[in-house]
Each structure stands twice: as structure tokens, then as C-alpha cells.
Short mmCIF file of C-alpha atoms in Angstrom, two decimals:
data_model
loop_
_atom_site.label_atom_id
_atom_site.label_comp_id
_atom_site.label_asym_id
_atom_site.label_seq_id
_atom_site.Cartn_x
_atom_site.Cartn_y
_atom_site.Cartn_z
CA MET A 188 -0.01 20.81 37.58
CA ALA A 189 -0.47 18.79 41.02
CA PHE A 190 0.53 15.03 40.79
CA ALA A 191 -2.26 12.67 40.96
CA VAL A 192 -3.10 9.13 39.48
CA ASN A 193 -5.88 6.53 39.28
CA LEU A 194 -3.80 3.49 39.42
CA GLU A 195 -6.78 1.25 38.63
CA ALA A 196 -7.80 3.27 35.49
CA MET A 197 -3.90 3.71 34.37
CA TYR A 198 -3.14 0.02 34.42
CA ALA A 199 -4.96 -0.24 31.05
CA VAL A 200 -2.96 2.24 29.11
CA PRO A 201 0.46 0.45 28.72
CA ASP A 202 -1.58 -2.40 27.34
CA MET A 203 -3.41 -0.25 24.99
CA LEU A 204 -0.06 1.13 23.60
CA ASP A 205 1.12 -2.09 23.34
CA ARG A 206 -1.84 -3.21 20.98
CA LEU A 207 -1.30 0.15 19.20
CA GLY A 208 2.45 -1.13 18.51
CA ALA A 209 1.56 -4.66 17.46
CA ASP A 210 -1.08 -2.92 15.05
CA ALA A 211 1.84 -0.90 13.45
CA ARG A 212 4.05 -3.97 13.23
CA ARG A 213 1.44 -5.75 11.21
CA CYS A 214 1.44 -2.78 8.97
CA TYR A 215 5.18 -2.92 8.68
CA ALA A 216 4.97 -6.57 7.79
CA TYR A 217 1.82 -5.92 5.50
CA ALA A 218 3.75 -3.16 3.76
CA GLY A 219 6.71 -5.68 3.28
CA GLU A 220 4.71 -8.39 1.67
CA TRP A 221 2.91 -6.33 -0.77
CA PHE A 222 5.98 -4.31 -1.75
CA ASP A 223 7.87 -7.17 -2.50
CA PHE A 224 6.99 -8.41 -6.33
CA GLU A 225 8.70 -8.98 -9.67
CA TYR A 226 9.06 -5.85 -11.70
CA GLY A 227 9.99 -7.88 -14.90
CA PRO A 228 11.81 -5.95 -17.57
CA GLY A 229 10.04 -3.59 -19.96
CA VAL A 230 8.95 0.33 -19.41
CA ILE A 231 7.69 -0.25 -15.51
CA ASP A 232 11.32 -1.20 -14.55
CA LYS A 233 12.22 2.30 -14.72
CA ALA A 234 10.15 2.85 -11.44
CA ARG A 235 11.91 0.25 -9.58
CA GLY A 236 14.10 2.41 -8.00
CA LYS A 237 11.74 4.68 -6.60
CA HIS A 238 9.58 1.64 -5.46
CA ALA A 239 12.42 0.53 -3.37
CA GLN A 240 12.62 4.14 -1.78
CA ALA A 241 9.05 4.04 -1.35
CA ARG A 242 8.97 0.80 0.26
CA ALA A 243 11.72 1.85 2.73
CA GLU A 244 9.77 4.79 3.71
CA VAL A 245 6.60 3.15 4.46
CA THR A 246 7.81 0.13 6.25
CA GLY A 247 10.27 2.34 8.09
CA TYR A 248 7.57 4.63 8.97
CA PHE A 249 5.05 1.99 10.56
CA LEU A 250 8.22 0.17 12.13
CA ALA A 251 9.23 3.32 13.75
CA ILE A 252 5.67 4.03 14.99
CA ALA A 253 5.76 0.53 16.48
CA LYS A 254 9.09 1.04 18.32
CA ARG A 255 7.50 4.51 20.03
CA ALA A 256 4.51 3.09 21.08
CA GLU A 257 6.34 -0.09 22.54
CA ALA A 258 8.86 2.08 24.32
CA LEU A 259 6.19 4.44 25.87
CA ALA A 260 4.26 1.11 27.11
CA ARG A 261 7.47 0.13 29.04
CA SER A 262 8.01 3.62 30.51
CA VAL A 263 4.52 4.18 31.76
CA ARG A 264 4.37 0.34 32.84
CA ILE A 265 7.71 1.25 34.83
CA SER A 266 5.98 4.38 36.26
CA LEU A 267 2.92 2.68 37.53
CA ALA A 268 4.90 -0.02 39.24
CA GLY A 269 6.86 2.68 40.86
CA TYR A 270 3.71 4.25 42.15
CA ALA A 271 2.37 1.32 43.57
CA GLU A 272 5.58 0.92 46.03
CA VAL A 273 5.42 4.41 47.71
CA ASP A 274 2.88 6.74 49.27
CA HIS A 275 1.35 9.70 47.49
CA SER A 276 3.31 12.16 48.85
CA GLU A 277 6.71 10.30 47.73
CA ALA A 278 5.53 9.64 44.36
CA ALA A 279 4.66 13.66 44.27
CA ARG A 280 7.96 14.41 45.33
CA LEU A 281 9.50 11.97 42.71
CA ASP A 282 7.30 13.51 40.13
CA SER A 283 8.39 17.16 40.92
CA THR A 284 12.04 16.30 40.00
CA LEU A 285 10.95 15.75 36.15
CA PRO A 286 10.90 18.68 34.03
CA ALA A 287 7.74 20.65 33.56
CA GLN A 288 6.28 20.46 29.83
CA THR A 289 4.67 23.44 27.89
CA TYR A 290 1.38 23.01 25.98
CA HIS A 291 -1.64 24.70 25.37
CA PRO A 292 -3.75 24.68 28.99
CA ALA A 293 -6.97 23.85 27.14
CA TRP A 294 -5.33 20.51 25.90
CA ARG A 295 -5.51 19.11 29.69
CA THR A 296 -8.01 18.85 32.36
CA PRO A 297 -7.26 20.67 35.56
CA ALA A 298 -7.66 17.31 37.69
CA ILE A 299 -8.26 13.72 37.35
CA THR A 300 -11.59 12.77 36.74
CA THR A 301 -14.22 10.08 37.60
CA ASP A 302 -16.34 10.53 34.55
CA ARG A 303 -16.75 6.76 33.62
CA LEU A 304 -16.41 7.18 29.83
CA GLN A 305 -12.95 9.15 29.97
CA VAL A 306 -11.63 6.88 32.77
CA GLN A 307 -12.44 3.81 30.97
CA ALA A 308 -11.96 4.92 27.33
CA LEU A 309 -10.60 2.01 25.27
CA GLU A 310 -9.90 1.45 21.68
CA GLN A 311 -12.70 1.63 19.42
CA TYR A 312 -11.10 0.47 16.17
CA GLU A 313 -9.54 -2.57 14.62
CA PRO A 314 -6.87 -1.31 12.32
CA ALA A 315 -5.68 -4.76 11.41
CA ALA A 316 -9.27 -5.39 9.73
CA HIS A 317 -7.88 -3.39 6.73
CA LEU A 318 -4.97 -5.67 6.18
CA THR A 319 -6.78 -7.89 4.03
CA GLN A 320 -5.70 -9.98 1.04
CA VAL A 321 -5.24 -7.81 -2.17
CA LYS A 322 -7.07 -8.97 -5.14
CA ASP A 323 -4.79 -10.97 -7.79
CA TYR A 324 -5.31 -8.61 -10.94
CA LEU A 325 -3.83 -11.05 -13.28
CA PRO A 326 -7.50 -12.50 -14.06
CA GLU A 327 -8.30 -16.30 -14.05
CA TRP A 328 -8.96 -15.94 -17.95
CA PRO A 329 -6.61 -13.26 -19.15
CA TYR A 330 -8.56 -12.72 -22.41
CA GLU A 331 -12.21 -13.77 -22.90
CA PRO A 332 -12.65 -15.36 -26.50
CA GLU A 333 -15.33 -13.79 -28.56
CA TRP A 334 -17.41 -14.50 -31.57
CA SER A 335 -15.07 -12.06 -33.87
CA ASP A 336 -12.12 -14.25 -33.08
CA LEU A 337 -13.66 -16.56 -35.75
CA VAL A 338 -12.12 -14.17 -38.33
CA SER A 339 -8.66 -13.71 -36.81
CA PRO A 340 -6.25 -16.70 -37.22
CA GLY A 341 -4.21 -15.05 -34.58
CA ASN A 342 -6.88 -15.12 -31.95
CA ILE A 343 -7.85 -18.50 -32.96
CA VAL A 344 -4.44 -19.80 -32.23
CA ARG A 345 -4.48 -17.70 -28.96
CA ASP A 346 -7.65 -19.20 -28.04
CA LEU A 347 -6.56 -22.84 -28.59
CA MET A 348 -3.41 -22.28 -26.34
CA MET A 349 -5.53 -20.62 -23.34
CA ALA A 350 -8.02 -23.50 -23.81
CA ALA A 351 -5.42 -26.11 -23.54
CA ASN A 352 -3.72 -24.49 -20.65
CA TRP A 353 -7.08 -23.89 -18.91
CA LEU A 354 -7.42 -27.78 -19.04
CA GLY A 355 -3.85 -27.84 -17.23
CA VAL A 356 -5.41 -25.96 -14.64
CA GLN A 357 -8.19 -28.17 -14.31
CA VAL A 358 -5.80 -31.14 -13.47
CA GLY A 359 -3.67 -29.31 -11.49
CA ILE A 360 -0.68 -28.89 -14.09
CA SER A 361 -0.67 -25.36 -14.07
CA ASP A 362 -1.72 -22.52 -11.30
CA ARG A 363 -3.71 -20.07 -13.87
CA VAL A 364 -4.66 -19.74 -17.43
CA ILE A 365 -1.42 -17.88 -19.31
CA ASP A 366 -2.33 -15.87 -22.15
CA PRO A 367 0.73 -16.53 -24.50
CA LEU A 368 0.87 -13.15 -25.54
CA ASP A 369 1.99 -12.19 -22.25
CA TYR A 370 5.33 -13.60 -22.89
CA VAL A 371 6.08 -10.55 -25.35
CA SER A 372 3.93 -7.88 -23.67
CA ASN A 373 5.31 -8.55 -20.12
CA ASN A 374 8.69 -8.17 -21.31
CA LEU A 375 7.78 -4.51 -23.10
CA CYS A 376 5.59 -3.39 -20.15
CA GLY A 377 6.37 -5.12 -17.08
CA ASN A 378 4.38 -6.45 -14.03
CA TRP A 379 1.61 -3.74 -13.84
CA ALA A 380 -0.44 -6.07 -11.87
CA GLY A 381 2.27 -6.16 -8.88
CA MET A 382 2.15 -2.31 -8.74
CA ARG A 383 -1.73 -2.30 -8.86
CA ALA A 384 -1.63 -4.79 -6.13
CA CYS A 385 1.11 -2.55 -4.07
CA GLY A 386 -1.56 0.47 -4.83
CA ASP A 387 -4.44 -1.49 -3.19
CA ALA A 388 -2.21 -2.27 -0.13
CA LEU A 389 -1.17 1.42 0.58
CA GLU A 390 -4.93 2.10 0.48
CA ASN A 391 -5.38 -0.63 3.35
CA LEU A 392 -2.62 1.04 5.18
CA ARG A 393 -3.92 4.29 5.08
CA ARG A 394 -7.03 3.05 6.31
CA ALA A 395 -5.23 1.12 9.16
CA ALA A 396 -3.22 4.18 9.89
CA VAL A 397 -6.57 6.41 10.34
CA ASP A 398 -7.95 3.72 12.84
CA MET A 399 -4.60 3.63 14.86
CA SER A 400 -4.64 7.34 15.04
CA HIS A 401 -8.23 7.01 16.41
CA ASN A 402 -7.28 4.53 18.68
CA ALA A 403 -4.15 6.73 20.10
CA VAL A 404 -6.83 9.38 20.90
CA TRP A 405 -8.60 7.22 23.03
CA ILE A 406 -5.42 6.41 24.96
CA GLU A 407 -4.99 10.21 25.24
CA VAL A 408 -8.23 10.43 26.65
CA ARG A 409 -7.71 7.94 29.46
CA VAL A 410 -4.44 9.20 30.44
CA ASN A 411 -5.77 12.68 30.55
CA ALA A 412 -8.42 11.53 32.73
CA SER A 413 -6.63 9.65 35.08
CA TRP A 414 -2.95 10.93 35.57
CA GLN A 415 -1.72 14.35 36.35
CA GLY A 416 1.90 15.84 37.17
CA ASN A 417 5.09 16.12 34.98
CA ALA A 418 5.44 12.63 34.16
CA ALA A 419 1.94 12.14 33.13
CA ASP A 420 2.47 15.34 30.85
CA ILE A 421 5.74 13.71 29.36
CA ALA A 422 3.46 10.58 28.55
CA TRP A 423 0.50 12.39 27.26
CA LEU A 424 2.06 14.69 25.04
CA ALA A 425 4.17 11.56 23.73
CA ILE A 426 0.82 9.82 23.03
CA ARG A 427 -0.42 12.85 21.27
CA LYS A 428 2.27 13.52 19.13
CA LEU A 429 1.96 9.47 18.38
CA GLY A 430 -1.29 9.83 17.15
CA ASP A 431 -0.77 13.28 15.00
CA ALA A 432 2.01 11.21 13.27
CA LEU A 433 -0.58 8.58 12.42
CA SER A 434 -3.32 10.99 11.29
CA GLU A 435 -0.68 13.10 9.13
CA ALA A 436 0.32 9.93 7.26
CA ASP A 437 -3.28 10.08 5.67
CA CYS A 438 -2.50 12.36 2.78
CA PRO A 439 0.99 11.02 1.76
CA LEU A 440 -0.30 7.39 1.90
CA ALA A 441 -3.37 8.53 -0.40
CA ALA A 442 -0.86 10.19 -2.64
CA ALA A 443 1.45 7.20 -2.79
CA ARG A 444 -1.61 5.09 -3.68
CA ASP A 445 -2.53 7.55 -6.66
CA ALA A 446 0.61 7.38 -7.96
CA TYR A 447 0.89 3.38 -8.30
CA LEU A 448 -2.44 3.22 -9.51
CA SER A 449 -1.86 5.99 -12.28
CA VAL A 450 1.16 3.92 -13.49
CA CYS A 451 -0.72 0.74 -13.72
CA GLU A 452 -3.52 2.43 -15.96
CA GLU A 453 -1.18 3.40 -18.53
CA ILE A 454 0.71 0.55 -18.55
CA SER A 455 -2.19 -1.82 -18.83
CA ALA A 456 -3.40 0.16 -21.91
CA LEU A 457 0.40 -0.12 -23.50
CA GLU A 458 -0.09 -4.13 -22.78
CA GLN A 459 -3.29 -4.35 -24.42
CA THR A 460 -2.15 -2.44 -27.41
CA VAL A 461 0.86 -4.55 -27.78
CA GLU A 462 -1.25 -7.66 -27.73
CA LEU A 463 -3.26 -6.22 -30.51
CA ILE A 464 -0.48 -5.44 -32.73
CA LEU A 465 1.02 -8.80 -31.97
CA ILE A 466 -2.56 -10.26 -33.19
CA ASP A 467 -2.71 -8.28 -36.28
CA VAL A 468 0.89 -8.98 -37.50
CA ALA A 469 -0.07 -12.66 -37.00
CA ASP A 470 -2.99 -12.26 -39.06
CA ALA A 471 -1.32 -10.35 -41.80
CA LEU A 472 1.20 -12.84 -42.20
CA PHE A 473 -1.46 -15.68 -42.45
CA PHE A 474 -3.49 -13.72 -45.24
CA PHE A 475 -0.29 -12.80 -47.26
CA TYR A 476 0.43 -16.63 -47.15
CA ALA A 477 -3.01 -17.40 -47.85
CA ALA A 478 -2.91 -14.85 -50.79
CA GLY A 479 -0.04 -16.66 -52.45
CA ALA A 480 -1.61 -19.83 -52.13
CA ALA A 481 -4.76 -19.15 -53.21
CA ALA A 482 -3.22 -17.11 -56.16
CA TYR A 483 -1.89 -20.39 -57.39
CA PHE A 484 -5.42 -21.63 -57.99
CA THR A 485 -7.46 -18.51 -58.78
CA VAL A 486 -6.55 -14.86 -59.37
CA VAL A 487 -9.68 -13.80 -57.59
CA GLY A 488 -9.12 -15.87 -54.51
CA GLY A 489 -5.38 -14.42 -54.15
CA SER A 490 -6.71 -10.78 -54.88
CA ILE A 491 -9.38 -11.32 -51.82
CA PHE A 492 -6.79 -12.55 -49.23
CA THR A 493 -4.17 -9.62 -50.57
CA GLY A 494 -6.81 -7.18 -49.90
CA VAL A 495 -7.51 -8.50 -46.40
CA ALA A 496 -3.71 -8.66 -45.85
CA ILE A 497 -3.54 -4.96 -46.72
CA PHE A 498 -6.01 -4.45 -44.53
CA GLN A 499 -4.44 -5.79 -41.75
CA LEU A 500 -0.92 -3.81 -42.55
CA LEU A 501 -3.04 -0.60 -42.27
CA GLN A 502 -4.38 -1.78 -38.82
CA ILE A 503 -0.82 -2.48 -37.83
CA ILE A 504 0.17 1.13 -38.90
CA LYS A 505 -2.46 2.50 -36.70
CA ARG A 506 -1.81 0.21 -33.81
CA MET A 507 1.95 1.38 -34.01
CA ASN A 508 1.12 4.94 -33.68
CA ASP A 509 -1.23 4.37 -30.83
CA LEU A 510 1.78 2.42 -29.18
CA TYR A 511 4.38 5.23 -29.85
CA SER A 512 1.51 7.49 -28.33
CA LEU A 513 1.01 5.17 -25.33
CA MET A 514 5.05 4.59 -24.71
CA GLU A 515 5.52 8.56 -24.61
CA LYS A 516 2.57 8.77 -21.89
CA SER A 517 3.91 5.68 -19.99
CA ASN A 518 7.32 7.10 -19.62
CA LEU A 519 5.67 10.40 -18.70
CA ILE A 520 3.85 8.56 -16.10
CA ILE A 521 6.87 6.86 -14.84
CA ASP A 522 8.93 9.97 -14.49
CA THR A 523 5.88 11.51 -12.62
CA PHE A 524 5.77 8.55 -10.28
CA ASN A 525 9.39 8.91 -9.44
CA GLY A 526 9.06 12.42 -8.75
CA ASP A 527 6.15 11.53 -6.16
CA MET A 528 8.08 8.82 -4.73
CA ASP A 529 10.91 11.65 -3.89
CA ARG A 530 8.22 13.79 -2.28
CA LEU A 531 6.95 11.04 -0.20
CA GLY A 532 10.16 11.15 2.16
CA GLY A 533 9.57 14.66 2.76
CA VAL A 534 5.73 14.42 3.67
CA LEU A 535 5.65 11.24 5.61
CA PRO A 536 5.76 12.59 9.22
CA ASP A 537 8.07 11.55 11.53
CA SER A 538 7.10 9.07 13.85
CA ALA A 539 6.64 11.77 16.67
CA ALA A 540 7.11 11.81 20.32
CA PRO A 541 10.61 12.69 21.63
CA ASP A 542 12.75 10.14 23.11
CA LEU A 543 11.53 8.98 26.66
CA PRO A 544 13.55 8.41 29.57
CA ASN A 545 13.65 4.90 30.58
CA GLU A 546 11.44 5.72 33.44
CA LEU A 547 8.90 8.57 33.84
CA VAL A 548 9.30 8.66 37.58
CA ALA A 549 12.75 9.65 38.89
CA ALA A 550 14.54 6.88 40.63
#
């Protein structure tokens, strides 16, 4: 392909690549921020190792994208500066010393164009707009009191402790209302809210990557319309592969998101069951003691409280069966999650683009 360049149109390309690199670095920092959270002990801790692996894969991917885009921007900028210092024939001679590239002929226009839409193509998307604050899944009021709590001594105590904690939040002593049962359930289950936030962050990163791939296409369009020759082909192919690497990340990031969210659903259900068991145990103990005290005064009162306590024990047995079932499901979903994270490294695309020479135009 004969050498040709529209310098005025091409001067915007390095800046576009720099912006692409900056967006990738924002994704890198965002992933690092939301992948870092306290797991806590419990079932969910079994996923800690694979979570660290997923963090390395995702952050490493976006960092590599950033470095490739930045390196390409530097090379294109150097080439354009070289063209400005020599006449067309000398630039064409230097370009001919670079290796020719192989690609499908339909991918490239046969000559530069004056088509305004192509020559003046700019990015149309804002990937950073997706990198928003993720919702806090530890609610402002973890457990909403209900009228039925009045027949449950355990829930009455729970509500009173949370109300006292709420007053502490109002005067600035505490950051949030804390459910006293969380001290037990979190130790058994782990920080499912942190994993849920991480799943949401993966969705935001997926959307940002899609927008970045679209922006890479606009850079490709501008280069295709404004630059011909061996150096142009090297740069154009590198930009195309960079865009492919971004678009191909869509499915792997979506799969990782789904893996995180599936863990959260099971662990959240497990946590709720644990809390119900704790309340039932507290109620059963209360009614047994109440039965003993009532029997001291009247047989009928003792029988009533004993009957209620036995009912609570039957509830505990049922809940324990639910707990065992949920524990099995939770362990299974964690094992599935670990397998999904093992596959993530195999499907997240390489950050594409071969290493470019320091200068696209031979010295």
C-alpha cells in the first residue's frame, strides 16, 4: 500500500489513544478498590484464594490494556513528528523499510479519504461514567422490626439493642445500625455484602470495557481514513487488536459477575437462617425458664409455657435441617465459584497488540 498521511487529521490519534489508556487505568484502580474487602471467617472464606486470583486477572488485564494504548500513542506521536520534519518522498522511503503487514484487503480503504465523518472521527462513549459508587449492601436498618416480634422475647431484645444503636448513629457515636446477631452469623457465613459489591463492580467494569471497545473502533476509523503505508498498517492493526481484546472481555467479565452474585444469594440465605435459629433458641430458653417459674405458682401456667417452649424446639429442629441443606448448597456454590475463577484466566483475552517498535518510522 502506497504511503500517504493526513497529518492534521492524525494529530488527534495519539490523544485518543492516551484517553483510552487513561480509561483503562481508571478501570484498573476501580477494580482494585472494589476487589479489596474483608472476607471475615465463615463459609465464604473458602473463596478467598480464587478471589485473589480473579483480582489479579482483572486488574492485570486493564493495566495491560492501558500500557498497550499508551505505548501505541507514543509510537504514533513519534511517527507524526518524524513526518513533519521530512518531505513526502523521504517519508515514503522510510516507510518502505518497515515490514508489510498481512490482513484481509476489505479491512482497509485503498487510499486516504476526505470524508469528514471518518477523518474527524472522535470517541463517542464515556467509559468512566460506569465506574460509579457501588451500593452498600449492609442496609441502614439490617432487620426491620415487625408486630410479630412482640411474641418473641429474642426479637424484642434484638429490636431494643438495634434501637439503642440507632440512637448512637443519630448523635454520631456509630456509623450504622448494627444487628447484634451479625456478630454470630457473620462468623459462620462471612462478608457476603462485600462479594455482592464486587459483583456489581464487575458489571460496571464490563460496561466500561464495552464502551472502550467502541471508542477503539472510532480511533481505528480515523487512522484508516488518514494514514496509509507499512507504519500505518502496524498501528492500525494494533488498534484493531486492542479493540478486539476489549470487546472479547464482555463475556468473561459477565461470567465472573454471575459467579460472585450466585455466591451472595446462597450466603445471604444462610445468614438469614442462622439468625432465625438464634432467635428460636433464645425464645425456647426464655419459655423453658418461664415454664419453671410459672409452675411454681400454677400447674396450668407452667404447662402453657412448656408447650410454647416445645413448639420452639420443634421450630429449631426444622430450621437446623434447613441450615444443613443451605450449608451443603453454600459449599457447593463456593466450589463452583472457585472453578469459574480458574477458568477466568483462560478466557480473559490477552491485552492484544504485538509489541510495537519505539518508532513506527525507521530512523
